[in-house]
């Protein structure tokens, strides 16, 4: 169930990620969400199949809006936007746009319970 904007769970932590890129290729990996300077601001880092990506995010309602870019691995210089919806369980899901691609990818991130 999607979280209410006035009752969001904490999103800081590590996540297991699975998704599909705009070409339909499945990928998996890990995501770390850390607090950043400013209210409702976050730093994100993905270590996923074939690449490492970083991003800056901010909360808007029950959404985490993220601008990301690849820092190492496949697709060097790739960048885009991800709009995650935050669930009551702290899961993140939503479309993942890659700059220059007409189609959208999709990503799901599940909190790791054992850290």
mmCIF file of C-alpha atoms in Angstrom:
data_model
loop_
_atom_site.group_PDB
_atom_site.id
_atom_site.type_symbol
_atom_site.label_atom_id
_atom_site.label_comp_id
_atom_site.label_asym_id
_atom_site.label_seq_id
_atom_site.Cartn_x
_atom_site.Cartn_y
_atom_site.Cartn_z
ATOM 1 C CA UNK A 1 0.000 0.000 0.000
ATOM 2 C CA UNK A 2 1.300 3.474 -0.864
ATOM 3 C CA UNK A 3 2.282 5.596 2.129
ATOM 4 C CA UNK A 4 0.377 8.723 3.046
ATOM 5 C CA UNK A 5 2.490 11.877 2.542
ATOM 6 C CA UNK A 6 1.972 12.785 6.204
ATOM 7 C CA UNK A 7 3.030 9.333 7.508
ATOM 8 C CA UNK A 8 6.094 8.307 5.502
ATOM 9 C CA UNK A 9 8.343 5.535 6.843
ATOM 10 C CA UNK A 10 12.063 6.188 7.039
ATOM 11 C CA UNK A 11 13.775 5.492 3.731
ATOM 12 C CA UNK A 12 17.373 5.711 4.948
ATOM 13 C CA UNK A 13 19.086 2.326 4.632
ATOM 14 C CA UNK A 14 20.003 -0.378 2.156
ATOM 15 C CA UNK A 15 17.740 -2.050 -0.364
ATOM 16 C CA UNK A 16 17.726 -4.998 -2.740
ATOM 17 C CA UNK A 17 16.832 -3.786 -6.223
ATOM 18 C CA UNK A 18 15.351 -5.429 -9.268
ATOM 19 C CA UNK A 19 14.199 -3.781 -12.419
ATOM 20 C CA UNK A 20 14.008 -3.620 -16.183
ATOM 21 C CA UNK A 21 15.867 -1.046 -18.262
ATOM 22 C CA UNK A 22 14.110 0.737 -21.161
ATOM 23 C CA UNK A 23 15.159 -2.061 -23.534
ATOM 24 C CA UNK A 24 13.488 -4.682 -21.312
ATOM 25 C CA UNK A 25 16.725 -6.128 -19.908
ATOM 26 C CA UNK A 26 16.341 -7.310 -16.315
ATOM 27 C CA UNK A 27 18.899 -6.215 -13.712
ATOM 28 C CA UNK A 28 19.442 -6.504 -9.977
ATOM 29 C CA UNK A 29 21.673 -5.165 -7.253
ATOM 30 C CA UNK A 30 21.757 -2.969 -4.193
ATOM 31 C CA UNK A 31 20.716 0.582 -3.398
ATOM 32 C CA UNK A 32 21.845 2.692 -0.450
ATOM 33 C CA UNK A 33 19.839 5.749 0.627
ATOM 34 C CA UNK A 34 21.550 8.223 2.968
ATOM 35 C CA UNK A 35 20.471 11.610 4.319
ATOM 36 C CA UNK A 36 21.796 14.691 2.520
ATOM 37 C CA UNK A 37 21.958 18.367 3.398
ATOM 38 C CA UNK A 38 18.500 19.911 3.559
ATOM 39 C CA UNK A 39 15.121 18.721 4.713
ATOM 40 C CA UNK A 40 13.753 15.693 2.837
ATOM 41 C CA UNK A 41 16.945 15.414 0.741
ATOM 42 C CA UNK A 42 18.841 12.177 0.119
ATOM 43 C CA UNK A 43 21.965 10.766 -1.561
ATOM 44 C CA UNK A 44 21.534 7.466 -3.384
ATOM 45 C CA UNK A 45 24.006 4.928 -4.735
ATOM 46 C CA UNK A 46 23.162 1.865 -6.834
ATOM 47 C CA UNK A 47 25.520 -1.047 -7.382
ATOM 48 C CA UNK A 48 23.678 -2.970 -10.046
ATOM 49 C CA UNK A 49 24.446 -5.424 -12.812
ATOM 50 C CA UNK A 50 27.323 -3.874 -14.740
ATOM 51 C CA UNK A 51 27.443 -0.385 -13.223
ATOM 52 C CA UNK A 52 27.591 1.967 -10.274
ATOM 53 C CA UNK A 53 25.236 4.941 -10.234
ATOM 54 C CA UNK A 54 24.731 7.910 -7.921
ATOM 55 C CA UNK A 55 21.817 10.251 -7.478
ATOM 56 C CA UNK A 56 20.293 13.085 -5.511
ATOM 57 C CA UNK A 57 16.723 12.767 -4.314
ATOM 58 C CA UNK A 58 14.042 14.798 -2.608
ATOM 59 C CA UNK A 59 10.660 13.920 -1.140
ATOM 60 C CA UNK A 60 7.547 15.353 -2.801
ATOM 61 C CA UNK A 61 4.377 14.034 -1.140
ATOM 62 C CA UNK A 62 4.840 10.251 -1.042
ATOM 63 C CA UNK A 63 7.325 10.271 -3.935
ATOM 64 C CA UNK A 64 11.120 10.244 -3.920
ATOM 65 C CA UNK A 65 12.206 12.206 -6.990
ATOM 66 C CA UNK A 66 15.768 11.269 -8.041
ATOM 67 C CA UNK A 67 18.209 12.611 -10.626
ATOM 68 C CA UNK A 68 20.905 9.952 -11.223
ATOM 69 C CA UNK A 69 24.000 9.325 -13.344
ATOM 70 C CA UNK A 70 26.368 6.422 -14.005
ATOM 71 C CA UNK A 71 29.807 6.818 -12.449
ATOM 72 C CA UNK A 72 31.351 3.465 -13.434
ATOM 73 C CA UNK A 73 30.667 0.481 -15.674
ATOM 74 C CA UNK A 74 28.291 -0.075 -18.552
ATOM 75 C CA UNK A 75 26.560 2.942 -19.993
ATOM 76 C CA UNK A 76 29.187 5.504 -18.942
ATOM 77 C CA UNK A 77 27.685 8.957 -18.881
ATOM 78 C CA UNK A 78 24.145 7.594 -18.733
ATOM 79 C CA UNK A 79 21.765 9.681 -16.656
ATOM 80 C CA UNK A 80 18.094 10.122 -16.011
ATOM 81 C CA UNK A 81 15.270 10.465 -13.527
ATOM 82 C CA UNK A 82 13.560 7.956 -11.257
ATOM 83 C CA UNK A 83 10.272 8.691 -9.510
ATOM 84 C CA UNK A 84 9.791 6.238 -6.679
ATOM 85 C CA UNK A 85 6.512 5.867 -4.826
ATOM 86 C CA UNK A 86 7.125 5.089 -1.130
ATOM 87 C CA UNK A 87 4.974 2.341 0.397
ATOM 88 C CA UNK A 88 3.867 1.942 4.011
ATOM 89 C CA UNK A 89 6.513 -0.837 4.339
ATOM 90 C CA UNK A 90 9.307 1.445 3.098
ATOM 91 C CA UNK A 91 9.500 -0.171 -0.329
ATOM 92 C CA UNK A 92 10.241 2.014 -3.350
ATOM 93 C CA UNK A 93 8.862 1.457 -6.845
ATOM 94 C CA UNK A 94 8.393 3.413 -10.015
ATOM 95 C CA UNK A 95 9.466 4.326 -13.523
ATOM 96 C CA UNK A 96 13.108 4.885 -14.390
ATOM 97 C CA UNK A 97 13.821 7.218 -17.298
ATOM 98 C CA UNK A 98 17.156 7.069 -19.114
ATOM 99 C CA UNK A 99 18.062 10.227 -21.007
ATOM 100 C CA UNK A 100 17.885 9.621 -24.764
ATOM 101 C CA UNK A 101 15.581 6.582 -24.462
ATOM 102 C CA UNK A 102 11.943 6.902 -25.535
ATOM 103 C CA UNK A 103 10.742 4.010 -23.365
ATOM 104 C CA UNK A 104 10.735 3.914 -19.572
ATOM 105 C CA UNK A 105 12.311 1.276 -17.373
ATOM 106 C CA UNK A 106 10.854 0.167 -14.050
ATOM 107 C CA UNK A 107 12.522 -0.417 -10.704
ATOM 108 C CA UNK A 108 11.549 -1.913 -7.331
ATOM 109 C CA UNK A 109 13.626 -1.545 -4.162
ATOM 110 C CA UNK A 110 12.985 -3.638 -1.053
ATOM 111 C CA UNK A 111 14.474 -2.683 2.348
ATOM 112 C CA UNK A 112 17.089 -5.100 3.657
ATOM 113 C CA UNK A 113 15.939 -6.211 7.093
ATOM 114 C CA UNK A 114 19.322 -7.572 8.232
ATOM 115 C CA UNK A 115 21.898 -4.807 8.246
#
